[in-house]
Coordinates of C-alpha atoms in Angstrom, one line a residue:
X1 CA -0.2 -0.3 -0.2
X2 CA 1.0 3.9 0.0
X3 CA 2.1 4.0 3.8
X4 CA 2.6 -0.3 4.5
X5 CA 3.0 -3.1 3.3
X6 CA 0.8 -6.1 3.6
X7 CA 2.2 -9.7 5.4
X8 CA 1.0 -12.9 5.1
X9 CA 1.5 -14.4 8.6
X10 CA -0.9 -18.0 7.5
X11 CA -3.7 -16.2 9.5
X12 CA -7.3 -17.1 8.7
X13 CA -10.9 -16.7 9.7
X14 CA -13.5 -19.2 11.2
X15 CA -15.1 -19.4 7.6
X16 CA -11.5 -20.2 6.2
X17 CA -11.0 -16.9 4.4
X18 CA -7.2 -15.7 4.6
X19 CA -6.2 -12.8 5.9
X20 CA -2.6 -10.5 5.2
X21 CA -1.6 -8.1 8.4
X22 CA -0.4 -5.1 8.2
X23 CA 2.8 -3.3 8.3
X24 CA 3.2 0.4 8.7
X25 CA 5.9 2.4 7.5
X26 CA 6.3 3.4 10.7
X27 CA 7.0 0.2 12.1
X28 CA 9.6 -1.2 9.9
X29 CA 13.0 0.0 11.0
X30 CA 13.6 -1.2 14.5
X31 CA 15.8 2.1 15.2
X32 CA 12.1 3.7 14.6
X33 CA 14.1 6.4 12.2
X34 CA 12.1 8.3 9.7
X35 CA 11.2 6.0 6.6
X36 CA 9.8 7.9 3.5
X37 CA 6.9 6.0 1.8
X38 CA 9.0 5.9 -1.3
X39 CA 12.0 3.7 -0.1
X40 CA 10.2 1.5 2.0
X41 CA 11.5 -1.4 -0.8
X42 CA 14.9 -0.8 0.5
X43 CA 14.2 -1.9 4.0
X44 CA 11.7 -4.8 2.8
X45 CA 11.1 -6.9 -0.8
X46 CA 8.2 -9.3 -2.2
X47 CA 8.6 -12.4 -0.8
X48 CA 11.0 -11.8 1.8
X49 CA 10.9 -14.0 5.1
X50 CA 10.5 -11.8 8.1
X51 CA 9.7 -11.5 11.7
X52 CA 7.1 -9.4 13.0
X53 CA 5.3 -9.1 16.4
X54 CA 1.1 -8.3 16.7
X55 CA 0.9 -5.1 17.6
X56 CA -3.2 -5.4 17.9
X57 CA -6.0 -7.5 16.2
X58 CA -9.6 -6.9 15.7
X59 CA -11.6 -10.3 15.2
X60 CA -14.6 -8.5 14.2
X61 CA -13.3 -6.5 11.1
X62 CA -10.5 -9.3 10.8
X63 CA -7.3 -6.4 11.2
X64 CA -4.2 -7.3 11.8
X65 CA -1.7 -4.8 12.9
X66 CA 2.1 -6.0 12.7
X67 CA 5.5 -4.3 14.1
X68 CA 9.2 -5.3 13.3
X69 CA 10.3 -3.3 16.3
X70 CA 10.9 -4.9 19.6
X71 CA 9.6 -2.2 22.0
X72 CA 5.9 -0.8 21.7
X73 CA 5.4 2.7 21.1
X74 CA 2.6 3.0 23.4
X75 CA 3.4 0.5 26.0
X76 CA -0.1 -0.4 28.6
X77 CA 1.1 2.0 31.5
X78 CA 2.8 5.1 31.7
X79 CA 5.0 5.7 34.3
X80 CA 3.8 2.7 35.7
X81 CA 0.0 3.5 36.2
X82 CA -2.6 3.8 33.4
X83 CA -2.6 6.1 31.0
X84 CA -4.4 9.3 32.0
X85 CA -5.7 11.2 28.9
X86 CA -7.0 10.4 25.8
X87 CA -7.2 12.5 22.4
X88 CA -10.4 14.2 23.2
X89 CA -9.1 15.2 26.9
X90 CA -6.7 17.0 25.6
X91 CA -6.9 20.9 24.7
X92 CA -4.4 24.0 23.9
X93 CA -2.3 24.9 27.2
X94 CA -2.8 21.9 29.1
X95 CA 0.7 21.2 30.7
X96 CA 1.9 17.6 30.5
X97 CA 4.7 15.1 30.7
X98 CA 6.2 13.0 28.5
X99 CA 8.8 10.4 27.4
X100 CA 10.4 10.5 23.9
X101 CA 10.1 7.2 21.9
X102 CA 11.7 8.3 18.5
X103 CA 14.0 11.2 17.1
X104 CA 13.8 12.0 13.3
X105 CA 15.9 14.8 11.7
X106 CA 13.5 17.6 12.7
X107 CA 10.7 16.3 15.0
X108 CA 10.5 13.9 17.9
X109 CA 7.6 11.7 19.1
X110 CA 6.9 11.9 22.6
X111 CA 4.6 9.7 24.9
X112 CA 2.5 12.1 26.9
X113 CA -0.1 9.6 28.3
X114 CA -2.1 9.7 25.6
X115 CA -3.6 7.1 23.0
X116 CA -1.3 8.6 20.0
X117 CA 2.1 10.2 20.5
X118 CA 2.6 13.5 20.5
X119 CA 5.4 15.4 18.0
X120 CA 7.3 18.5 18.6
X121 CA 10.0 20.5 16.5
X122 CA 13.1 21.3 17.2
X123 CA 12.1 24.7 17.5
X124 CA 10.3 24.4 20.5
X125 CA 13.3 22.8 22.7
X126 CA 13.3 24.9 25.9
X127 CA 14.5 28.4 26.1
X128 CA 15.5 31.2 28.4
X129 CA 13.2 33.2 29.6
X130 CA 14.1 36.9 29.6
X131 CA 13.6 39.5 32.6
X132 CA 10.6 40.4 30.3
X133 CA 8.9 37.0 30.5
X134 CA 9.8 35.9 26.8
X135 CA 11.7 33.5 25.5
X136 CA 15.2 34.1 24.1
X137 CA 15.4 34.0 20.8
X138 CA 17.6 31.9 18.2
X139 CA 18.0 28.4 17.6
X140 CA 20.4 26.5 20.0
X141 CA 19.8 22.7 18.2
X142 CA 20.0 22.4 14.0
X143 CA 18.8 19.2 14.0
X144 CA 15.9 16.7 16.8
X145 CA 18.9 14.5 17.6
X146 CA 20.7 17.0 19.6
X147 CA 17.8 18.6 20.7
X148 CA 16.0 15.8 22.3
X149 CA 17.1 12.3 23.2
X150 CA 15.3 8.6 22.8
X151 CA 13.8 7.6 26.1
X152 CA 14.7 11.1 27.7
X153 CA 11.8 11.9 30.2
X154 CA 10.7 15.6 29.2
X155 CA 8.4 17.6 32.2
X156 CA 6.6 20.8 31.1
X157 CA 5.6 20.4 27.6
X158 CA 2.5 22.2 26.6
X159 CA 0.0 21.4 24.3
X160 CA 0.6 23.9 21.4
X161 CA -1.9 22.3 18.6
X162 CA -4.3 19.5 17.9
X163 CA -5.5 18.7 14.7
X164 CA -8.6 17.1 14.6
X165 CA -8.9 15.9 10.9
X166 CA -5.4 13.7 11.1
X167 CA -6.1 13.3 15.3
X168 CA -2.1 15.1 15.4
X169 CA -0.8 16.4 18.5
X170 CA 1.6 19.0 18.3
X171 CA 3.4 20.5 21.5
X172 CA 6.4 22.5 22.8
X173 CA 9.1 22.6 25.8
X174 CA 8.2 27.1 26.2
X175 CA 5.0 28.0 27.9
X176 CA 2.5 30.5 25.7
X177 CA 2.6 33.6 26.5
X178 CA -1.0 34.1 27.4
X179 CA -4.0 31.6 27.9
X180 CA -5.4 30.9 24.8
X181 CA -8.0 33.5 24.1
X182 CA -10.7 31.1 22.9
X183 CA -10.8 30.1 26.6
X184 CA -11.6 33.5 28.0
X185 CA -15.1 35.0 28.0
X186 CA -16.1 37.6 25.7
X187 CA -17.0 40.1 28.4
X188 CA -13.8 39.8 29.7
X189 CA -12.0 41.0 26.3
X190 CA -13.9 43.8 25.6
X191 CA -12.6 46.2 27.8
X192 CA -13.0 48.3 30.5
X193 CA -16.8 49.9 31.1
X194 CA -16.9 53.0 30.0
X195 CA -13.8 52.9 27.8
X196 CA -14.0 52.6 23.9
X197 CA -11.8 49.7 23.0
X198 CA -9.8 49.0 20.2
X199 CA -11.1 47.8 17.2
X200 CA -10.9 44.3 16.7
X201 CA -8.4 42.7 14.6
X202 CA -10.5 41.6 11.1
X203 CA -10.2 37.7 11.2
X204 CA -8.6 36.3 7.7
X205 CA -9.8 33.2 6.0
X206 CA -9.8 31.0 3.4
X207 CA -12.6 30.2 1.0
X208 CA -12.7 27.1 2.5
X209 CA -12.5 27.4 6.1
X210 CA -15.8 30.2 5.2
X211 CA -17.8 27.5 3.5
X212 CA -16.6 24.8 6.4
X213 CA -17.9 27.4 8.9
X214 CA -21.3 28.5 6.8
X215 CA -21.7 24.4 6.7
X216 CA -21.6 24.3 10.3
X217 CA -23.6 26.8 11.3
X218 CA -26.6 25.9 8.9
X219 CA -26.3 22.4 10.8
X220 CA -26.2 23.6 14.1
X221 CA -29.7 26.2 12.9
X222 CA -32.8 24.7 14.1
X223 CA -34.7 22.7 11.5
X224 CA -38.6 23.9 11.6
X225 CA -40.2 23.0 8.1
X226 CA -44.0 23.7 7.6
X227 CA -46.1 21.1 8.5
X228 CA -50.1 21.5 8.6
X229 CA -51.3 22.1 11.8
X230 CA -53.6 19.4 13.2
X231 CA -56.0 21.8 14.7
X232 CA -56.5 22.4 10.7
X233 CA -56.2 19.2 9.8
X234 CA -59.4 17.9 12.1
X235 CA -61.4 20.8 10.6
X236 CA -61.0 19.6 7.4
X237 CA -61.5 15.6 8.2
X238 CA -64.8 17.2 10.2
X239 CA -66.4 18.2 6.7
X240 CA -68.2 15.9 4.7
X241 CA -66.9 14.7 1.9
X242 CA -69.8 13.4 -0.4
X243 CA -67.3 11.1 -2.3
X244 CA -66.2 9.2 0.7
X245 CA -69.2 9.0 2.9
X246 CA -71.6 6.7 2.0
X247 CA -75.6 7.3 2.0
X248 CA -76.3 5.7 5.7
X249 CA -73.8 7.8 7.3
X250 CA -75.1 10.9 5.9
X251 CA -78.5 9.9 6.8
X252 CA -78.0 8.9 10.0
X253 CA -76.1 12.4 10.5
X254 CA -79.1 14.1 9.0
X255 CA -81.8 11.7 11.6
X256 CA -79.9 12.9 14.3
X257 CA -79.3 16.8 13.7
X258 CA -83.1 16.8 13.5
X259 CA -83.6 14.9 16.5
X260 CA -81.2 17.7 18.7
X261 CA -83.0 20.4 17.0
X262 CA -86.3 19.2 17.9
X263 CA -85.1 18.6 21.3
X264 CA -86.1 14.9 21.2
X265 CA -82.4 13.6 21.3
X266 CA -80.4 14.6 24.3
X267 CA -76.9 13.0 25.1
X268 CA -77.2 14.1 28.9
X269 CA -80.6 12.6 29.4
X270 CA -80.0 9.7 27.6
X271 CA -77.5 8.8 30.1
X272 CA -78.9 9.6 33.0
X273 CA -82.3 7.5 32.0
X274 CA -79.2 5.0 31.3
X275 CA -77.8 5.1 34.6
X276 CA -81.4 5.3 36.7
X277 CA -82.2 2.2 35.2
X278 CA -78.9 0.9 35.9
X279 CA -79.2 1.3 39.3
X280 CA -82.7 -0.2 39.7
X281 CA -81.0 -3.4 37.9
X282 CA -78.7 -3.7 40.6
X283 CA -81.0 -2.9 43.2
X284 CA -83.2 -5.8 42.4
X285 CA -80.4 -8.3 42.2
X286 CA -79.2 -7.4 45.5
X287 CA -82.0 -7.8 47.1
X288 CA -82.2 -11.0 49.5
X289 CA -85.4 -12.3 47.8
X290 CA -84.7 -12.1 44.4
X291 CA -86.0 -15.4 42.5
X292 CA -87.8 -16.2 45.0
X293 CA -91.8 -17.4 44.0
X294 CA -94.3 -17.5 47.3
X295 CA -96.5 -19.3 45.2
X296 CA -93.8 -22.3 44.1
X297 CA -94.8 -24.3 47.4
X298 CA -98.9 -24.3 46.3
X299 CA -98.1 -25.0 42.6
X300 CA -95.3 -27.5 42.5
X301 CA -96.0 -29.7 45.6
X302 CA -94.6 -32.3 46.1
X303 CA -95.8 -35.7 44.6
X304 CA -98.5 -33.9 42.4
X305 CA -97.0 -34.6 38.7
X306 CA -95.5 -38.6 40.2
X307 CA -98.6 -39.9 37.8
X308 CA -101.9 -39.7 35.9
X309 CA -105.4 -39.3 37.6
X310 CA -108.1 -41.6 37.3
X311 CA -110.9 -40.1 37.4
X312 CA -111.2 -39.2 33.5
X313 CA -114.3 -39.7 31.1
X314 CA -115.6 -43.5 30.8
X315 CA -115.6 -46.1 33.0
X316 CA -114.0 -43.4 35.8
X317 CA -116.6 -40.4 35.0
X318 CA -116.4 -37.3 37.0
X319 CA -119.1 -37.0 40.0
X320 CA -122.0 -34.7 39.4
X321 CA -120.6 -31.9 41.8
X322 CA -117.6 -31.9 39.9
X323 CA -118.9 -30.8 36.3
X324 CA -121.1 -28.2 37.6
X325 CA -121.3 -25.4 35.3
X326 CA -120.4 -27.5 32.1
X327 CA -122.2 -27.5 29.2
X328 CA -123.0 -30.8 27.3
X329 CA -123.3 -31.5 23.6
X330 CA -126.0 -34.6 23.6
X331 CA -126.7 -34.3 20.3
X332 CA -126.3 -37.3 17.9
X333 CA -123.6 -37.1 15.3
X334 CA -126.0 -37.0 12.4
X335 CA -128.2 -33.9 13.7
X336 CA -127.2 -30.4 13.3
X337 CA -128.4 -27.8 14.9
X338 CA -129.4 -23.9 13.3
X339 CA -127.9 -21.4 14.1
X340 CA -130.6 -18.7 13.9
X341 CA -133.7 -20.4 15.9
X342 CA -131.4 -23.5 17.0
X343 CA -133.8 -26.2 15.4
X344 CA -132.3 -29.2 14.4
X345 CA -132.0 -30.2 10.7
X346 CA -131.9 -33.4 9.6
X347 CA -129.1 -34.5 6.8
X348 CA -131.8 -35.8 4.2
X349 CA -133.3 -32.0 5.0
X350 CA -130.3 -30.5 3.8
X351 CA -129.7 -32.7 1.1
X352 CA -133.0 -31.3 -0.6
X353 CA -131.9 -28.0 0.0
X354 CA -128.8 -28.5 -2.5
X355 CA -131.0 -30.5 -5.2
X356 CA -133.4 -27.3 -5.3
X357 CA -130.5 -25.0 -5.8
X358 CA -129.2 -27.0 -8.5
X359 CA -132.8 -27.1 -9.9
X360 CA -133.2 -23.5 -10.1
X361 CA -129.6 -22.8 -11.4
X362 CA -130.5 -25.4 -14.5
X363 CA -133.8 -23.9 -15.1

């Protein structure tokens, strides 16, 4: 790759897929010296057998980080204690201590107890302070090899700059003149009350920075798009729609409207009547004598319906006193009674009447 090489170490996943380890350009030389990316083939070449050390393994992503160096730049402990910082904890002006891990021609990489190495330029070495409180001008070291010794402990280091895009940390050995202006409130930088402050220095930013700032302001601005109000939607939904409403619904609405206009239908009175009826029914159910029939003892006496009575018509006739008030028909089967004068007619007379009607019709 551009800033490293792929190394086959015989590793494979649970699915049987072979994966290669990644050897960064900064982990190739044992002395930790700077190596240009275009000169990596001077140290390692294709097909060479090398001895590497696994720095990091991420099974979830199949990532293997390798190193040809025997010592780790960021050990687990920093000065015998857990590492106190991460990149998000650092801020300009923070005072830290560090150990020099690598030394290049112009830069040195220092371990300050964070999750990454910080870099310090040769021009940021420790300088004497004048009586006016400023660092003495002039360079005492031309290269970083003479300014910083590998493995040396550096105290009183200050974070100078943070590059959030590349996550680079730049430090210095010289204390800043004053705290960062961004950390000071605006009212403290406004001057004295009643005294006109000098004009503010015009900020000079590039076109890309201006676009980036405008984009950030748009992202932070509240997003309030226009949406219909719920009340308006409810009012529109209450209006009848001839295309969607059914004939039954429209008819019911008209009937209820007429009943309410005439006073025949009142929801409150109907609810009161329903409540009163419910209370009456509940009182009836709560009554102790509910479902008790006071005539049950006489109507359903024991043994009354056990067998049929022997008294009846025929050989076992009712007595005379039991038949008082009854009207018996003692006529013979062949005799019929007249409705007007109750005179009896015989069958021969009835047949003669029908025969006479037939003769009259024929004549």
